[in-house]
Amino acid sequence: MRIVKTKDYNDMCRKAANVLSAQVILKPDCVLGLATGSTPLGVYRQLVEWYKKGDVDFSETVSVNLDEYVGLAPDNSQSYRYYMNDNFFRHVNIKPENTHLPNGLAVGKAEECARYDAVIREHKGIDMQLLGIGHNGHIGFNEPGTAFENGTYCVALAESTISANSRFFSNEADVPRFAYTMGTGAIMQARRVVLIASGAGKAQILKDSFTGPVTPQVPASILQLHNDVILVGDEEALSLFV
Ligand code: PGA
């Protein structure tokens, strides 16, 4: 694992955006695995800025996102499709048909999981997967205590995730209880993983994930077995082990 220690959140975003844009410059038709949440917001802002300056071109790039809430429509402002359109896709020249997320409104859950796995397979896997990390160690919505799953599946969100994500909703009862998530297997098959983390609140889980045992109790710990992980974290997030 390579560790890039940055001064603060903005520095972390710039460095992570540099790694992502280098990937797109070197392989314009690459497949980017993308993430939602608070942490990547500054990364997307930076990529948009560089796109507008003409430094990076997404016209051939394909994206597959990690996860989506079950039951939320794409135009629901809490859905991850909405987040991605709003924070990234509509500001750059990625083709809408090249952007993929699970469909929160799919009728058959098993069929939707199979469809999403087929999308990843048809594009020959993920070149670079951007990941955040939950305070409970989840990556995507692979929650603690569930077996390491291979393909996409529908997951019951952990209470800690529902409570952490309630800050985006008007109240906790509105947070969906289920989500589709790419499995740990698909994340592990990404050719390169870029995990970003910021703030003291992530320090303990980063330490547990990268220096503790590899266990489904700490889903991100499986990344210890991946041979090309770049951890971009700010000083506070890395304070307990670097
Ligand atoms: P955050 O979420 O970036 O909002 O902290 C990370 C995650 O849950 O994966």
PDB file of C-alpha atoms and ligand atoms in Angstrom:
ATOM      1  CA  MET A   1       0.000   0.000   0.000  1.00  0.00           C
ATOM      2  CA  ARG A   2       1.165   3.479  -0.773  1.00  0.00           C
ATOM      3  CA  ILE A   3       0.222   6.198   1.683  1.00  0.00           C
ATOM      4  CA  VAL A   4      -0.083   9.805   0.627  1.00  0.00           C
ATOM      5  CA  LYS A   5      -0.266  12.009   3.703  1.00  0.00           C
ATOM      6  CA  THR A   6      -1.768  15.404   3.101  1.00  0.00           C
ATOM      7  CA  LYS A   7      -2.002  18.572   5.152  1.00  0.00           C
ATOM      8  CA  ASP A   8      -5.755  18.859   5.273  1.00  0.00           C
ATOM      9  CA  TYR A   9      -9.001  18.053   3.443  1.00  0.00           C
ATOM     10  CA  ASN A  10      -8.375  20.359   0.485  1.00  0.00           C
ATOM     11  CA  ASP A  11      -4.882  19.018  -0.009  1.00  0.00           C
ATOM     12  CA  MET A  12      -6.250  15.461   0.162  1.00  0.00           C
ATOM     13  CA  CYS A  13      -8.846  16.267  -2.503  1.00  0.00           C
ATOM     14  CA  ARG A  14      -6.255  17.794  -4.810  1.00  0.00           C
ATOM     15  CA  LYS A  15      -3.910  14.828  -4.487  1.00  0.00           C
ATOM     16  CA  ALA A  16      -6.690  12.269  -5.010  1.00  0.00           C
ATOM     17  CA  ALA A  17      -7.991  14.240  -8.001  1.00  0.00           C
ATOM     18  CA  ASN A  18      -4.461  14.226  -9.394  1.00  0.00           C
ATOM     19  CA  VAL A  19      -4.328  10.437  -9.190  1.00  0.00           C
ATOM     20  CA  LEU A  20      -7.754  10.100 -10.860  1.00  0.00           C
ATOM     21  CA  SER A  21      -6.984  12.583 -13.619  1.00  0.00           C
ATOM     22  CA  ALA A  22      -3.643  10.888 -14.315  1.00  0.00           C
ATOM     23  CA  GLN A  23      -5.590   7.660 -14.804  1.00  0.00           C
ATOM     24  CA  VAL A  24      -7.951   9.345 -17.283  1.00  0.00           C
ATOM     25  CA  ILE A  25      -5.089  11.029 -19.150  1.00  0.00           C
ATOM     26  CA  LEU A  26      -3.131   7.779 -19.450  1.00  0.00           C
ATOM     27  CA  LYS A  27      -6.185   5.709 -20.428  1.00  0.00           C
ATOM     28  CA  PRO A  28      -9.003   7.976 -21.661  1.00  0.00           C
ATOM     29  CA  ASP A  29     -11.461   5.070 -22.010  1.00  0.00           C
ATOM     30  CA  CYS A  30     -10.797   3.760 -18.521  1.00  0.00           C
ATOM     31  CA  VAL A  31     -13.457   2.528 -16.131  1.00  0.00           C
ATOM     32  CA  LEU A  32     -13.584   4.600 -12.957  1.00  0.00           C
ATOM     33  CA  GLY A  33     -15.302   3.179  -9.908  1.00  0.00           C
ATOM     34  CA  LEU A  34     -16.828   6.141  -8.108  1.00  0.00           C
ATOM     35  CA  ALA A  35     -18.063   6.819  -4.592  1.00  0.00           C
ATOM     36  CA  THR A  36     -20.504   9.139  -2.863  1.00  0.00           C
ATOM     37  CA  GLY A  37     -20.575  10.611   0.659  1.00  0.00           C
ATOM     38  CA  SER A  38     -19.015  13.801   1.991  1.00  0.00           C
ATOM     39  CA  THR A  39     -15.384  12.902   1.490  1.00  0.00           C
ATOM     40  CA  PRO A  40     -15.286  12.764  -2.343  1.00  0.00           C
ATOM     41  CA  LEU A  41     -17.118  16.090  -2.805  1.00  0.00           C
ATOM     42  CA  GLY A  42     -13.917  18.126  -2.961  1.00  0.00           C
ATOM     43  CA  VAL A  43     -12.337  15.570  -5.299  1.00  0.00           C
ATOM     44  CA  TYR A  44     -15.206  16.005  -7.764  1.00  0.00           C
ATOM     45  CA  ARG A  45     -15.017  19.800  -7.419  1.00  0.00           C
ATOM     46  CA  GLN A  46     -11.327  19.687  -8.279  1.00  0.00           C
ATOM     47  CA  LEU A  47     -11.845  17.410 -11.279  1.00  0.00           C
ATOM     48  CA  VAL A  48     -14.589  19.717 -12.573  1.00  0.00           C
ATOM     49  CA  GLU A  49     -12.256  22.689 -12.241  1.00  0.00           C
ATOM     50  CA  TRP A  50      -9.498  20.947 -14.175  1.00  0.00           C
ATOM     51  CA  TYR A  51     -11.986  19.784 -16.816  1.00  0.00           C
ATOM     52  CA  LYS A  52     -13.132  23.385 -17.290  1.00  0.00           C
ATOM     53  CA  LYS A  53      -9.525  24.483 -17.724  1.00  0.00           C
ATOM     54  CA  GLY A  54      -9.076  21.820 -20.415  1.00  0.00           C
ATOM     55  CA  ASP A  55      -6.693  19.681 -18.385  1.00  0.00           C
ATOM     56  CA  VAL A  56      -8.752  16.484 -18.357  1.00  0.00           C
ATOM     57  CA  ASP A  57     -11.272  15.007 -20.791  1.00  0.00           C
ATOM     58  CA  PHE A  58     -13.902  12.452 -19.756  1.00  0.00           C
ATOM     59  CA  SER A  59     -15.458  11.954 -23.199  1.00  0.00           C
ATOM     60  CA  GLU A  60     -14.403   8.308 -23.412  1.00  0.00           C
ATOM     61  CA  THR A  61     -14.481   7.496 -19.707  1.00  0.00           C
ATOM     62  CA  VAL A  62     -16.906   5.003 -18.195  1.00  0.00           C
ATOM     63  CA  SER A  63     -18.015   5.152 -14.561  1.00  0.00           C
ATOM     64  CA  VAL A  64     -19.570   2.591 -12.256  1.00  0.00           C
ATOM     65  CA  ASN A  65     -20.651   3.675  -8.812  1.00  0.00           C
ATOM     66  CA  LEU A  66     -20.366   1.590  -5.697  1.00  0.00           C
ATOM     67  CA  ASP A  67     -23.905   1.724  -4.444  1.00  0.00           C
ATOM     68  CA  GLU A  68     -27.429   3.140  -4.464  1.00  0.00           C
ATOM     69  CA  TYR A  69     -30.302   3.244  -1.993  1.00  0.00           C
ATOM     70  CA  VAL A  70     -33.153   0.854  -2.676  1.00  0.00           C
ATOM     71  CA  GLY A  71     -36.407   2.692  -3.320  1.00  0.00           C
ATOM     72  CA  LEU A  72     -35.046   6.111  -4.272  1.00  0.00           C
ATOM     73  CA  ALA A  73     -35.721   7.435  -7.771  1.00  0.00           C
ATOM     74  CA  PRO A  74     -32.859   8.963  -9.776  1.00  0.00           C
ATOM     75  CA  ASP A  75     -34.420  12.419  -9.399  1.00  0.00           C
ATOM     76  CA  ASN A  76     -34.758  12.088  -5.625  1.00  0.00           C
ATOM     77  CA  SER A  77     -32.182  14.519  -4.244  1.00  0.00           C
ATOM     78  CA  GLN A  78     -30.986  11.897  -1.737  1.00  0.00           C
ATOM     79  CA  SER A  79     -30.297   9.246  -4.346  1.00  0.00           C
ATOM     80  CA  TYR A  80     -26.714   8.597  -5.329  1.00  0.00           C
ATOM     81  CA  ARG A  81     -27.626   9.013  -9.008  1.00  0.00           C
ATOM     82  CA  TYR A  82     -28.757  12.551  -8.161  1.00  0.00           C
ATOM     83  CA  TYR A  83     -25.585  13.185  -6.130  1.00  0.00           C
ATOM     84  CA  MET A  84     -23.360  12.041  -8.999  1.00  0.00           C
ATOM     85  CA  ASN A  85     -25.234  14.071 -11.617  1.00  0.00           C
ATOM     86  CA  ASP A  86     -25.304  17.123  -9.395  1.00  0.00           C
ATOM     87  CA  ASN A  87     -21.723  17.037  -8.138  1.00  0.00           C
ATOM     88  CA  PHE A  88     -19.868  15.646 -11.096  1.00  0.00           C
ATOM     89  CA  PHE A  89     -21.441  14.228 -14.254  1.00  0.00           C
ATOM     90  CA  ARG A  90     -23.376  17.271 -15.441  1.00  0.00           C
ATOM     91  CA  HIS A  91     -20.319  19.511 -15.044  1.00  0.00           C
ATOM     92  CA  VAL A  92     -17.979  17.448 -17.229  1.00  0.00           C
ATOM     93  CA  ASN A  93     -18.149  15.795 -20.648  1.00  0.00           C
ATOM     94  CA  ILE A  94     -18.661  12.201 -19.519  1.00  0.00           C
ATOM     95  CA  LYS A  95     -21.426  10.694 -21.671  1.00  0.00           C
ATOM     96  CA  PRO A  96     -24.567  10.044 -19.587  1.00  0.00           C
ATOM     97  CA  GLU A  97     -24.871   6.590 -21.142  1.00  0.00           C
ATOM     98  CA  ASN A  98     -21.373   5.788 -19.870  1.00  0.00           C
ATOM     99  CA  THR A  99     -22.313   6.447 -16.238  1.00  0.00           C
ATOM    100  CA  HIS A 100     -23.641   3.503 -14.277  1.00  0.00           C
ATOM    101  CA  LEU A 101     -25.251   3.063 -10.874  1.00  0.00           C
ATOM    102  CA  PRO A 102     -27.568   0.393  -9.537  1.00  0.00           C
ATOM    103  CA  ASN A 103     -31.203   1.318 -10.190  1.00  0.00           C
ATOM    104  CA  GLY A 104     -32.878   2.026  -6.853  1.00  0.00           C
ATOM    105  CA  LEU A 105     -36.296   1.479  -8.408  1.00  0.00           C
ATOM    106  CA  ALA A 106     -35.592  -1.896 -10.021  1.00  0.00           C
ATOM    107  CA  VAL A 107     -38.466  -4.323  -9.527  1.00  0.00           C
ATOM    108  CA  GLY A 108     -36.473  -7.531  -9.158  1.00  0.00           C
ATOM    109  CA  LYS A 109     -33.576  -7.197  -6.734  1.00  0.00           C
ATOM    110  CA  ALA A 110     -31.721 -10.319  -7.852  1.00  0.00           C
ATOM    111  CA  GLU A 111     -32.103  -9.287 -11.499  1.00  0.00           C
ATOM    112  CA  GLU A 112     -30.804  -5.806 -10.745  1.00  0.00           C
ATOM    113  CA  CYS A 113     -27.737  -7.213  -8.987  1.00  0.00           C
ATOM    114  CA  ALA A 114     -27.061  -9.521 -11.942  1.00  0.00           C
ATOM    115  CA  ARG A 115     -27.542  -6.626 -14.390  1.00  0.00           C
ATOM    116  CA  TYR A 116     -25.050  -4.474 -12.506  1.00  0.00           C
ATOM    117  CA  ASP A 117     -22.450  -7.230 -12.351  1.00  0.00           C
ATOM    118  CA  ALA A 118     -22.888  -7.702 -16.111  1.00  0.00           C
ATOM    119  CA  VAL A 119     -22.240  -3.981 -16.675  1.00  0.00           C
ATOM    120  CA  ILE A 120     -18.943  -4.216 -14.773  1.00  0.00           C
ATOM    121  CA  ARG A 121     -18.018  -7.427 -16.582  1.00  0.00           C
ATOM    122  CA  GLU A 122     -18.852  -6.046 -20.036  1.00  0.00           C
ATOM    123  CA  HIS A 123     -16.506  -3.145 -19.399  1.00  0.00           C
ATOM    124  CA  LYS A 124     -13.775  -5.579 -18.366  1.00  0.00           C
ATOM    125  CA  GLY A 125     -13.639  -4.520 -14.757  1.00  0.00           C
ATOM    126  CA  ILE A 126     -12.639  -1.357 -12.972  1.00  0.00           C
ATOM    127  CA  ASP A 127      -9.342   0.366 -13.657  1.00  0.00           C
ATOM    128  CA  MET A 128      -9.419   2.638 -10.647  1.00  0.00           C
ATOM    129  CA  GLN A 129     -11.838   2.473  -7.735  1.00  0.00           C
ATOM    130  CA  LEU A 130     -12.300   5.554  -5.557  1.00  0.00           C
ATOM    131  CA  LEU A 131     -13.395   4.625  -2.022  1.00  0.00           C
ATOM    132  CA  GLY A 132     -14.400   6.428   1.115  1.00  0.00           C
ATOM    133  CA  ILE A 133     -14.548   4.548   4.384  1.00  0.00           C
ATOM    134  CA  GLY A 134     -17.385   4.507   6.900  1.00  0.00           C
ATOM    135  CA  HIS A 135     -16.709   5.039  10.592  1.00  0.00           C
ATOM    136  CA  ASN A 136     -17.662   1.384  10.985  1.00  0.00           C
ATOM    137  CA  GLY A 137     -15.195   0.293   8.288  1.00  0.00           C
ATOM    138  CA  HIS A 138     -17.684  -0.182   5.496  1.00  0.00           C
ATOM    139  CA  ILE A 139     -16.568   0.224   1.890  1.00  0.00           C
ATOM    140  CA  GLY A 140     -19.453   0.822  -0.470  1.00  0.00           C
ATOM    141  CA  PHE A 141     -22.270  -0.488   1.700  1.00  0.00           C
ATOM    142  CA  ASN A 142     -20.409  -3.656   2.652  1.00  0.00           C
ATOM    143  CA  GLU A 143     -21.300  -3.494   6.317  1.00  0.00           C
ATOM    144  CA  PRO A 144     -19.419  -5.077   9.252  1.00  0.00           C
ATOM    145  CA  GLY A 145     -20.217  -8.659  10.076  1.00  0.00           C
ATOM    146  CA  THR A 146     -21.487  -9.798   6.692  1.00  0.00           C
ATOM    147  CA  ALA A 147     -19.421 -12.307   4.740  1.00  0.00           C
ATOM    148  CA  PHE A 148     -17.180 -10.831   2.061  1.00  0.00           C
ATOM    149  CA  GLU A 149     -19.565 -10.927  -0.908  1.00  0.00           C
ATOM    150  CA  ASN A 150     -18.367 -11.294  -4.430  1.00  0.00           C
ATOM    151  CA  GLY A 151     -20.929  -9.628  -6.685  1.00  0.00           C
ATOM    152  CA  THR A 152     -23.517  -6.880  -6.239  1.00  0.00           C
ATOM    153  CA  TYR A 153     -26.122  -7.577  -3.570  1.00  0.00           C
ATOM    154  CA  CYS A 154     -28.900  -5.925  -1.630  1.00  0.00           C
ATOM    155  CA  VAL A 155     -27.854  -5.129   1.926  1.00  0.00           C
ATOM    156  CA  ALA A 156     -29.693  -4.108   5.097  1.00  0.00           C
ATOM    157  CA  LEU A 157     -27.870  -0.995   6.258  1.00  0.00           C
ATOM    158  CA  ALA A 158     -26.226  -1.079   9.678  1.00  0.00           C
ATOM    159  CA  GLU A 159     -27.809   1.112  12.379  1.00  0.00           C
ATOM    160  CA  SER A 160     -24.532   3.067  12.543  1.00  0.00           C
ATOM    161  CA  THR A 161     -24.736   3.795   8.799  1.00  0.00           C
ATOM    162  CA  ILE A 162     -28.392   4.853   9.019  1.00  0.00           C
ATOM    163  CA  SER A 163     -27.521   7.190  11.833  1.00  0.00           C
ATOM    164  CA  ALA A 164     -24.378   8.559  10.076  1.00  0.00           C
ATOM    165  CA  ASN A 165     -26.287   9.154   6.832  1.00  0.00           C
ATOM    166  CA  SER A 166     -29.313  10.702   8.530  1.00  0.00           C
ATOM    167  CA  ARG A 167     -27.481  14.042   8.346  1.00  0.00           C
ATOM    168  CA  PHE A 168     -28.389  14.164   4.657  1.00  0.00           C
ATOM    169  CA  PHE A 169     -32.117  13.527   5.312  1.00  0.00           C
ATOM    170  CA  SER A 170     -34.715  15.581   7.155  1.00  0.00           C
ATOM    171  CA  ASN A 171     -34.933  12.850   9.776  1.00  0.00           C
ATOM    172  CA  GLU A 172     -33.565   9.402  10.500  1.00  0.00           C
ATOM    173  CA  ALA A 173     -36.848   7.672   9.614  1.00  0.00           C
ATOM    174  CA  ASP A 174     -36.422   8.851   6.011  1.00  0.00           C
ATOM    175  CA  VAL A 175     -33.094   7.065   5.534  1.00  0.00           C
ATOM    176  CA  PRO A 176     -33.655   3.999   3.347  1.00  0.00           C
ATOM    177  CA  ARG A 177     -32.999   0.737   5.189  1.00  0.00           C
ATOM    178  CA  PHE A 178     -31.671  -1.152   2.175  1.00  0.00           C
ATOM    179  CA  ALA A 179     -29.163  -0.466  -0.546  1.00  0.00           C
ATOM    180  CA  TYR A 180     -27.542  -2.139  -3.493  1.00  0.00           C
ATOM    181  CA  THR A 181     -23.809  -2.345  -3.200  1.00  0.00           C
ATOM    182  CA  MET A 182     -20.987  -3.671  -5.258  1.00  0.00           C
ATOM    183  CA  GLY A 183     -19.567  -6.652  -3.428  1.00  0.00           C
ATOM    184  CA  THR A 184     -16.176  -6.707  -1.792  1.00  0.00           C
ATOM    185  CA  GLY A 185     -15.077  -9.066  -4.586  1.00  0.00           C
ATOM    186  CA  ALA A 186     -15.712  -6.477  -7.300  1.00  0.00           C
ATOM    187  CA  ILE A 187     -13.812  -3.852  -5.299  1.00  0.00           C
ATOM    188  CA  MET A 188     -10.902  -6.254  -4.821  1.00  0.00           C
ATOM    189  CA  GLN A 189     -10.845  -6.933  -8.554  1.00  0.00           C
ATOM    190  CA  ALA A 190     -10.385  -3.242  -9.351  1.00  0.00           C
ATOM    191  CA  ARG A 191      -6.908  -2.879 -10.760  1.00  0.00           C
ATOM    192  CA  ARG A 192      -6.119   0.027  -8.470  1.00  0.00           C
ATOM    193  CA  VAL A 193      -7.907   1.330  -5.387  1.00  0.00           C
ATOM    194  CA  VAL A 194      -7.710   4.904  -4.118  1.00  0.00           C
ATOM    195  CA  LEU A 195      -9.098   5.240  -0.605  1.00  0.00           C
ATOM    196  CA  ILE A 196      -9.611   8.741   0.715  1.00  0.00           C
ATOM    197  CA  ALA A 197     -10.149   9.747   4.331  1.00  0.00           C
ATOM    198  CA  SER A 198     -10.188  13.009   6.181  1.00  0.00           C
ATOM    199  CA  GLY A 199     -10.480  14.116   9.792  1.00  0.00           C
ATOM    200  CA  ALA A 200      -9.792  12.695  13.240  1.00  0.00           C
ATOM    201  CA  GLY A 201     -13.087  10.800  13.159  1.00  0.00           C
ATOM    202  CA  LYS A 202     -11.602   8.360  10.638  1.00  0.00           C
ATOM    203  CA  ALA A 203      -8.287   7.813  12.461  1.00  0.00           C
ATOM    204  CA  GLN A 204      -9.266   4.764  14.520  1.00  0.00           C
ATOM    205  CA  ILE A 205     -11.008   2.935  11.686  1.00  0.00           C
ATOM    206  CA  LEU A 206      -8.049   3.519   9.357  1.00  0.00           C
ATOM    207  CA  LYS A 207      -5.736   2.074  11.986  1.00  0.00           C
ATOM    208  CA  ASP A 208      -8.026  -0.935  12.509  1.00  0.00           C
ATOM    209  CA  SER A 209      -8.441  -1.455   8.756  1.00  0.00           C
ATOM    210  CA  PHE A 210      -4.805  -1.337   7.782  1.00  0.00           C
ATOM    211  CA  THR A 211      -2.970  -2.595  10.845  1.00  0.00           C
ATOM    212  CA  GLY A 212      -5.506  -4.972  12.407  1.00  0.00           C
ATOM    213  CA  PRO A 213      -6.661  -8.444  11.358  1.00  0.00           C
ATOM    214  CA  VAL A 214      -8.400  -8.970   8.011  1.00  0.00           C
ATOM    215  CA  THR A 215     -11.952  -9.653   9.073  1.00  0.00           C
ATOM    216  CA  PRO A 216     -15.525  -9.078   7.857  1.00  0.00           C
ATOM    217  CA  GLN A 217     -16.028  -7.182  11.141  1.00  0.00           C
ATOM    218  CA  VAL A 218     -13.906  -4.455   9.514  1.00  0.00           C
ATOM    219  CA  PRO A 219     -14.786  -4.709   5.806  1.00  0.00           C
ATOM    220  CA  ALA A 220     -12.049  -2.302   4.639  1.00  0.00           C
ATOM    221  CA  SER A 221      -9.429  -4.596   6.205  1.00  0.00           C
ATOM    222  CA  ILE A 222      -9.672  -6.825   3.123  1.00  0.00           C
ATOM    223  CA  LEU A 223      -7.820  -4.089   1.245  1.00  0.00           C
ATOM    224  CA  GLN A 224      -4.671  -5.292   3.015  1.00  0.00           C
ATOM    225  CA  LEU A 225      -4.818  -8.165   0.511  1.00  0.00           C
ATOM    226  CA  HIS A 226      -5.067  -5.890  -2.545  1.00  0.00           C
ATOM    227  CA  ASN A 227      -1.756  -5.307  -4.287  1.00  0.00           C
ATOM    228  CA  ASP A 228      -2.360  -1.754  -5.482  1.00  0.00           C
ATOM    229  CA  VAL A 229      -3.974   0.491  -2.895  1.00  0.00           C
ATOM    230  CA  ILE A 230      -3.226   4.171  -2.555  1.00  0.00           C
ATOM    231  CA  LEU A 231      -4.440   5.626   0.718  1.00  0.00           C
ATOM    232  CA  VAL A 232      -4.757   9.390   0.496  1.00  0.00           C
ATOM    233  CA  GLY A 233      -5.457  10.739   3.943  1.00  0.00           C
ATOM    234  CA  ASP A 234      -4.987  13.982   5.768  1.00  0.00           C
ATOM    235  CA  GLU A 235      -2.832  14.317   8.860  1.00  0.00           C
ATOM    236  CA  GLU A 236      -5.753  13.934  11.252  1.00  0.00           C
ATOM    237  CA  ALA A 237      -7.083  10.792   9.590  1.00  0.00           C
ATOM    238  CA  LEU A 238      -3.632   9.192   9.509  1.00  0.00           C
ATOM    239  CA  SER A 239      -2.656  10.374  12.991  1.00  0.00           C
ATOM    240  CA  LEU A 240      -2.921   6.969  14.702  1.00  0.00           C
ATOM    241  CA  PHE A 241      -0.730   4.908  12.426  1.00  0.00           C
ATOM    242  CA  VAL A 242       1.493   6.924  10.118  1.00  0.00           C
TER     243      VAL A 242
HETATM  244  P1  PGA B   1     -18.287  10.019   4.277  1.00  0.00           P
HETATM  245  O1  PGA B   1     -18.764   8.529   4.071  1.00  0.00           O
HETATM  246  O2  PGA B   1     -17.370  10.315   3.141  1.00  0.00           O
HETATM  247  O3  PGA B   1     -19.550  10.813   4.206  1.00  0.00           O
HETATM  248  O4  PGA B   1     -17.613  10.062   5.614  1.00  0.00           O
HETATM  249  C1  PGA B   1     -17.827   7.553   3.799  1.00  0.00           C
HETATM  250  C2  PGA B   1     -18.544   6.239   3.630  1.00  0.00           C
HETATM  251  O5  PGA B   1     -19.546   6.001   4.334  1.00  0.00           O
HETATM  252  O6  PGA B   1     -18.090   5.443   2.802  1.00  0.00           O
END
